[in-house]
Amino acid sequence: MLQKGDNVVATLRKLSALDDLAILYPKNRLLILPLDVTVPSDITDAFVKARETFGRVDVVFNNAGICLISEVEGMPEGDAKHLFDTNFWGAANVTKEAVATFRDFNEPHGGHLLQMSSRTTLQVVPGAAHYAAAKAGIYVSLTFARDATYTVAIAFESLSEGYAAELGPAWNIKITVIQPARFRTAFPWRNVLVPIHPASRALFRRGHQQVCTADA
């Protein structure tokens, strides 16, 4: 995006990861901000600073996420909640701030929200069920969003497409859900492995094999 001439607001927890870009581009082209999506005030502050610096925000790439590898039964509740706080609620709060910015602050109105979902919403792989469930919360819903009873029943699966169904045409806001297959990043090596459940460990000892894979 920078090479194309766009201005960029880059948000991340470890600012040093972008030291190479910070050297190449001035702050009036590249604004690097600390952001933990599990802290709602961080999200609000980032959008405020982006608007103050560049006047508007045209595209938001909603990409923050973590992956914990574990069988469903063996996933500690606290770890599962942390995954959902990041992958679902973090993404939900970014979505809310993005829509508000596109509608209430951009002149003229409009913007494009890119929601990073996952192929695991289509085919869940062993070891990544909670990750897939959190990503599914970002993905599935618009078709039924006009049926209030059904929307409540599947509220967890209704975020992105539910938002899309509720957007006013005059706001000129587009939401795109991305379901990438695997591609080469460092993500798989940063996944957290939860200890194997004793029952599964017993299966392995009896010679059963099960491969756990993660989204790249």
mmCIF file of C-alpha atoms in Angstrom:
data_model
loop_
_atom_site.group_PDB
_atom_site.id
_atom_site.type_symbol
_atom_site.label_atom_id
_atom_site.label_comp_id
_atom_site.label_asym_id
_atom_site.label_seq_id
_atom_site.Cartn_x
_atom_site.Cartn_y
_atom_site.Cartn_z
ATOM 1 C CA MET A 1 0.000 0.000 0.000
ATOM 2 C CA LEU A 2 2.843 2.372 0.805
ATOM 3 C CA GLN A 3 4.575 1.554 -2.463
ATOM 4 C CA LYS A 4 1.345 2.398 -4.304
ATOM 5 C CA GLY A 5 1.286 5.815 -2.656
ATOM 6 C CA ASP A 6 -1.417 5.202 -0.059
ATOM 7 C CA ASN A 7 -1.142 6.484 3.491
ATOM 8 C CA VAL A 8 -1.133 3.699 6.079
ATOM 9 C CA VAL A 9 -2.035 3.400 9.749
ATOM 10 C CA ALA A 10 -0.375 0.231 11.062
ATOM 11 C CA THR A 11 -1.535 -1.069 14.440
ATOM 12 C CA LEU A 12 0.128 -3.857 16.398
ATOM 13 C CA ARG A 13 1.211 -4.854 19.881
ATOM 14 C CA LYS A 14 4.962 -4.950 19.179
ATOM 15 C CA LEU A 15 5.884 -1.735 17.395
ATOM 16 C CA SER A 16 9.457 -2.904 16.798
ATOM 17 C CA ALA A 17 8.150 -5.384 14.207
ATOM 18 C CA LEU A 18 7.782 -2.474 11.773
ATOM 19 C CA ASP A 19 11.099 -0.739 12.424
ATOM 20 C CA ASP A 20 12.195 -1.424 8.841
ATOM 21 C CA LEU A 21 9.181 0.390 7.383
ATOM 22 C CA ALA A 22 9.423 3.215 9.911
ATOM 23 C CA ILE A 23 12.876 4.008 8.560
ATOM 24 C CA LEU A 24 11.690 4.121 4.961
ATOM 25 C CA TYR A 25 8.539 6.221 5.354
ATOM 26 C CA PRO A 26 7.831 9.490 7.216
ATOM 27 C CA LYS A 27 5.017 9.738 9.769
ATOM 28 C CA ASN A 28 2.827 11.668 7.353
ATOM 29 C CA ARG A 29 2.755 8.491 5.217
ATOM 30 C CA LEU A 30 3.005 5.749 7.831
ATOM 31 C CA LEU A 31 1.480 6.110 11.284
ATOM 32 C CA ILE A 32 2.429 3.217 13.595
ATOM 33 C CA LEU A 33 0.265 2.835 16.695
ATOM 34 C CA PRO A 34 0.175 0.391 19.611
ATOM 35 C CA LEU A 35 -3.034 -1.618 19.687
ATOM 36 C CA ASP A 36 -4.294 -4.598 21.633
ATOM 37 C CA VAL A 37 -7.728 -5.473 20.243
ATOM 38 C CA THR A 38 -8.771 -6.962 23.588
ATOM 39 C CA VAL A 39 -8.663 -3.402 24.998
ATOM 40 C CA PRO A 40 -11.605 -1.449 23.485
ATOM 41 C CA SER A 41 -10.108 1.936 24.397
ATOM 42 C CA ASP A 42 -7.015 1.078 22.332
ATOM 43 C CA ILE A 43 -9.235 0.572 19.290
ATOM 44 C CA THR A 44 -11.075 3.858 19.796
ATOM 45 C CA ASP A 45 -7.814 5.752 20.326
ATOM 46 C CA ALA A 46 -6.305 4.275 17.151
ATOM 47 C CA PHE A 47 -9.227 5.421 15.009
ATOM 48 C CA VAL A 48 -9.164 8.884 16.588
ATOM 49 C CA LYS A 49 -5.434 9.277 15.880
ATOM 50 C CA ALA A 50 -5.872 7.962 12.339
ATOM 51 C CA ARG A 51 -8.565 10.561 11.627
ATOM 52 C CA GLU A 52 -6.542 13.329 13.252
ATOM 53 C CA THR A 53 -3.488 12.451 11.152
ATOM 54 C CA PHE A 54 -5.033 11.752 7.751
ATOM 55 C CA GLY A 55 -8.500 13.306 7.972
ATOM 56 C CA ARG A 56 -10.362 10.105 7.080
ATOM 57 C CA VAL A 57 -10.044 6.325 6.948
ATOM 58 C CA ASP A 58 -11.036 4.636 3.678
ATOM 59 C CA VAL A 59 -10.112 0.971 4.200
ATOM 60 C CA VAL A 60 -9.811 -1.117 7.369
ATOM 61 C CA PHE A 61 -8.169 -4.555 7.275
ATOM 62 C CA ASN A 62 -9.496 -6.365 10.362
ATOM 63 C CA ASN A 63 -6.790 -8.985 10.806
ATOM 64 C CA ALA A 64 -5.761 -9.368 14.467
ATOM 65 C CA GLY A 65 -5.972 -12.924 15.723
ATOM 66 C CA ILE A 66 -4.404 -15.757 17.673
ATOM 67 C CA CYS A 67 -4.659 -19.537 17.436
ATOM 68 C CA LEU A 68 -4.567 -22.065 20.261
ATOM 69 C CA ILE A 69 -4.176 -25.685 19.161
ATOM 70 C CA SER A 70 -6.157 -28.118 21.313
ATOM 71 C CA GLU A 71 -8.887 -30.715 21.221
ATOM 72 C CA VAL A 72 -12.260 -29.223 22.091
ATOM 73 C CA GLU A 73 -12.472 -31.241 25.302
ATOM 74 C CA GLY A 74 -8.971 -30.334 26.395
ATOM 75 C CA MET A 75 -9.188 -26.566 25.851
ATOM 76 C CA PRO A 76 -9.086 -24.729 29.212
ATOM 77 C CA GLU A 77 -12.000 -22.327 29.531
ATOM 78 C CA GLY A 78 -9.732 -19.371 30.253
ATOM 79 C CA ASP A 79 -7.702 -20.013 27.091
ATOM 80 C CA ALA A 80 -10.862 -20.355 25.020
ATOM 81 C CA LYS A 81 -12.192 -17.062 26.394
ATOM 82 C CA HIS A 82 -8.901 -15.333 25.561
ATOM 83 C CA LEU A 83 -9.119 -16.642 21.990
ATOM 84 C CA PHE A 84 -12.689 -15.370 21.643
ATOM 85 C CA ASP A 85 -11.802 -12.026 23.257
ATOM 86 C CA THR A 86 -9.209 -11.556 20.523
ATOM 87 C CA ASN A 87 -10.625 -13.218 17.421
ATOM 88 C CA PHE A 88 -14.299 -12.415 17.927
ATOM 89 C CA TRP A 89 -14.799 -9.544 20.385
ATOM 90 C CA GLY A 90 -11.636 -7.759 19.277
ATOM 91 C CA ALA A 91 -12.747 -8.003 15.664
ATOM 92 C CA ALA A 92 -16.286 -6.978 16.644
ATOM 93 C CA ASN A 93 -15.050 -3.816 18.324
ATOM 94 C CA VAL A 94 -12.819 -2.942 15.367
ATOM 95 C CA THR A 95 -15.847 -3.444 13.119
ATOM 96 C CA LYS A 96 -17.959 -1.095 15.230
ATOM 97 C CA GLU A 97 -15.337 1.657 15.196
ATOM 98 C CA ALA A 98 -14.703 1.240 11.470
ATOM 99 C CA VAL A 99 -18.385 1.544 10.573
ATOM 100 C CA ALA A 100 -18.752 4.607 12.807
ATOM 101 C CA THR A 101 -15.735 6.241 11.168
ATOM 102 C CA PHE A 102 -16.962 5.531 7.639
ATOM 103 C CA ARG A 103 -20.443 6.853 8.429
ATOM 104 C CA ASP A 104 -20.000 9.621 10.979
ATOM 105 C CA PHE A 105 -16.593 11.138 10.251
ATOM 106 C CA ASN A 106 -15.657 10.554 6.611
ATOM 107 C CA GLU A 107 -16.707 13.280 4.215
ATOM 108 C CA PRO A 108 -17.996 12.133 1.842
ATOM 109 C CA HIS A 109 -19.342 9.077 3.648
ATOM 110 C CA GLY A 110 -17.989 5.644 2.848
ATOM 111 C CA GLY A 111 -15.334 3.039 3.378
ATOM 112 C CA HIS A 112 -14.437 -0.608 2.890
ATOM 113 C CA LEU A 113 -14.044 -3.067 5.756
ATOM 114 C CA LEU A 114 -12.036 -6.228 5.027
ATOM 115 C CA GLN A 115 -12.765 -8.962 7.550
ATOM 116 C CA MET A 116 -10.122 -11.695 7.809
ATOM 117 C CA SER A 117 -11.980 -14.924 8.424
ATOM 118 C CA SER A 118 -10.561 -18.400 7.786
ATOM 119 C CA ARG A 119 -10.948 -21.505 5.669
ATOM 120 C CA THR A 120 -11.659 -23.313 8.958
ATOM 121 C CA THR A 121 -15.144 -21.798 8.941
ATOM 122 C CA LEU A 122 -15.830 -24.055 5.933
ATOM 123 C CA GLN A 123 -13.901 -27.124 7.026
ATOM 124 C CA VAL A 124 -12.878 -27.397 10.675
ATOM 125 C CA VAL A 125 -9.583 -29.204 11.196
ATOM 126 C CA PRO A 126 -8.735 -31.229 14.322
ATOM 127 C CA GLY A 127 -7.135 -29.106 16.990
ATOM 128 C CA ALA A 128 -8.556 -25.812 15.738
ATOM 129 C CA ALA A 129 -12.259 -26.054 16.601
ATOM 130 C CA HIS A 130 -12.296 -23.066 18.968
ATOM 131 C CA TYR A 131 -10.313 -20.997 16.474
ATOM 132 C CA ALA A 132 -12.809 -21.919 13.742
ATOM 133 C CA ALA A 133 -15.737 -21.072 16.010
ATOM 134 C CA ALA A 134 -14.305 -17.644 16.782
ATOM 135 C CA LYS A 135 -13.691 -16.971 13.100
ATOM 136 C CA ALA A 136 -17.183 -18.200 12.238
ATOM 137 C CA GLY A 137 -18.464 -15.517 14.563
ATOM 138 C CA ILE A 138 -16.895 -13.007 12.189
ATOM 139 C CA TYR A 139 -18.296 -14.703 9.131
ATOM 140 C CA VAL A 140 -21.728 -16.230 8.872
ATOM 141 C CA SER A 141 -25.030 -14.351 9.070
ATOM 142 C CA LEU A 142 -26.360 -11.835 6.585
ATOM 143 C CA THR A 143 -28.875 -14.126 4.860
ATOM 144 C CA PHE A 144 -30.972 -14.383 8.011
ATOM 145 C CA ALA A 145 -30.265 -11.001 9.558
ATOM 146 C CA ARG A 146 -33.711 -9.632 8.722
ATOM 147 C CA ASP A 147 -35.396 -12.320 10.833
ATOM 148 C CA ALA A 148 -34.953 -10.921 14.334
ATOM 149 C CA THR A 149 -35.784 -14.168 16.131
ATOM 150 C CA TYR A 150 -33.339 -16.168 14.062
ATOM 151 C CA THR A 151 -30.682 -13.475 14.379
ATOM 152 C CA VAL A 152 -30.850 -13.713 18.169
ATOM 153 C CA ALA A 153 -30.661 -17.501 17.956
ATOM 154 C CA ILE A 154 -27.493 -17.397 15.858
ATOM 155 C CA ALA A 155 -26.126 -14.107 17.194
ATOM 156 C CA PHE A 156 -22.631 -15.473 17.503
ATOM 157 C CA GLU A 157 -22.495 -16.300 13.781
ATOM 158 C CA SER A 158 -24.093 -13.060 12.722
ATOM 159 C CA LEU A 159 -21.534 -10.298 13.004
ATOM 160 C CA SER A 160 -20.130 -9.277 9.634
ATOM 161 C CA GLU A 161 -22.965 -10.127 7.327
ATOM 162 C CA GLY A 162 -25.478 -8.927 9.902
ATOM 163 C CA TYR A 163 -23.700 -5.575 9.853
ATOM 164 C CA ALA A 164 -23.779 -5.583 6.063
ATOM 165 C CA ALA A 165 -27.537 -6.159 6.059
ATOM 166 C CA GLU A 166 -28.078 -3.204 8.382
ATOM 167 C CA LEU A 167 -25.955 -0.623 6.590
ATOM 168 C CA GLY A 168 -27.796 2.283 5.009
ATOM 169 C CA PRO A 169 -27.151 2.547 1.247
ATOM 170 C CA ALA A 170 -26.328 6.247 1.573
ATOM 171 C CA TRP A 171 -23.455 5.422 3.931
ATOM 172 C CA ASN A 172 -21.523 3.849 1.030
ATOM 173 C CA ILE A 173 -19.915 1.222 3.261
ATOM 174 C CA LYS A 174 -18.802 -2.156 1.942
ATOM 175 C CA ILE A 175 -17.909 -5.215 4.021
ATOM 176 C CA THR A 176 -15.922 -8.074 2.529
ATOM 177 C CA VAL A 177 -15.292 -11.363 4.342
ATOM 178 C CA ILE A 178 -12.049 -13.086 3.336
ATOM 179 C CA GLN A 179 -11.652 -16.854 3.781
ATOM 180 C CA PRO A 180 -8.062 -17.563 2.750
ATOM 181 C CA ALA A 181 -6.568 -20.996 2.327
ATOM 182 C CA ARG A 182 -3.118 -21.643 3.734
ATOM 183 C CA PHE A 183 -0.259 -19.434 2.603
ATOM 184 C CA ARG A 184 3.267 -18.863 3.817
ATOM 185 C CA THR A 185 3.524 -16.722 6.963
ATOM 186 C CA ALA A 186 5.111 -17.159 10.379
ATOM 187 C CA PHE A 187 1.682 -17.681 11.948
ATOM 188 C CA PRO A 188 1.811 -21.498 12.394
ATOM 189 C CA TRP A 189 5.048 -21.254 14.378
ATOM 190 C CA ARG A 190 3.468 -18.764 16.748
ATOM 191 C CA ASN A 191 0.466 -20.909 17.613
ATOM 192 C CA VAL A 192 0.087 -21.959 21.239
ATOM 193 C CA LEU A 193 -0.111 -25.708 21.817
ATOM 194 C CA VAL A 194 -2.365 -26.748 24.699
ATOM 195 C CA PRO A 195 -1.398 -30.031 26.431
ATOM 196 C CA ILE A 196 -3.134 -33.083 24.945
ATOM 197 C CA HIS A 197 -6.204 -34.360 26.796
ATOM 198 C CA PRO A 198 -5.443 -37.639 28.690
ATOM 199 C CA ALA A 199 -8.027 -39.592 26.673
ATOM 200 C CA SER A 200 -6.425 -38.515 23.403
ATOM 201 C CA ARG A 201 -2.977 -39.261 24.757
ATOM 202 C CA ALA A 202 -4.168 -42.800 25.491
ATOM 203 C CA LEU A 203 -5.313 -43.135 21.871
ATOM 204 C CA PHE A 204 -1.890 -42.077 20.644
ATOM 205 C CA ARG A 205 -0.254 -44.659 22.872
ATOM 206 C CA ARG A 206 -2.427 -47.362 21.298
ATOM 207 C CA GLY A 207 -1.129 -46.407 17.879
ATOM 208 C CA HIS A 208 -3.883 -44.085 16.645
ATOM 209 C CA GLN A 209 -2.638 -41.053 14.758
ATOM 210 C CA GLN A 210 -4.377 -37.738 14.335
ATOM 211 C CA VAL A 211 -2.837 -34.747 12.663
ATOM 212 C CA CYS A 212 -3.621 -31.309 14.062
ATOM 213 C CA THR A 213 -3.088 -28.459 11.642
ATOM 214 C CA ALA A 214 -3.502 -24.723 11.951
ATOM 215 C CA ASP A 215 -4.454 -21.993 9.551
ATOM 216 C CA ALA A 216 -1.371 -20.321 8.109
#
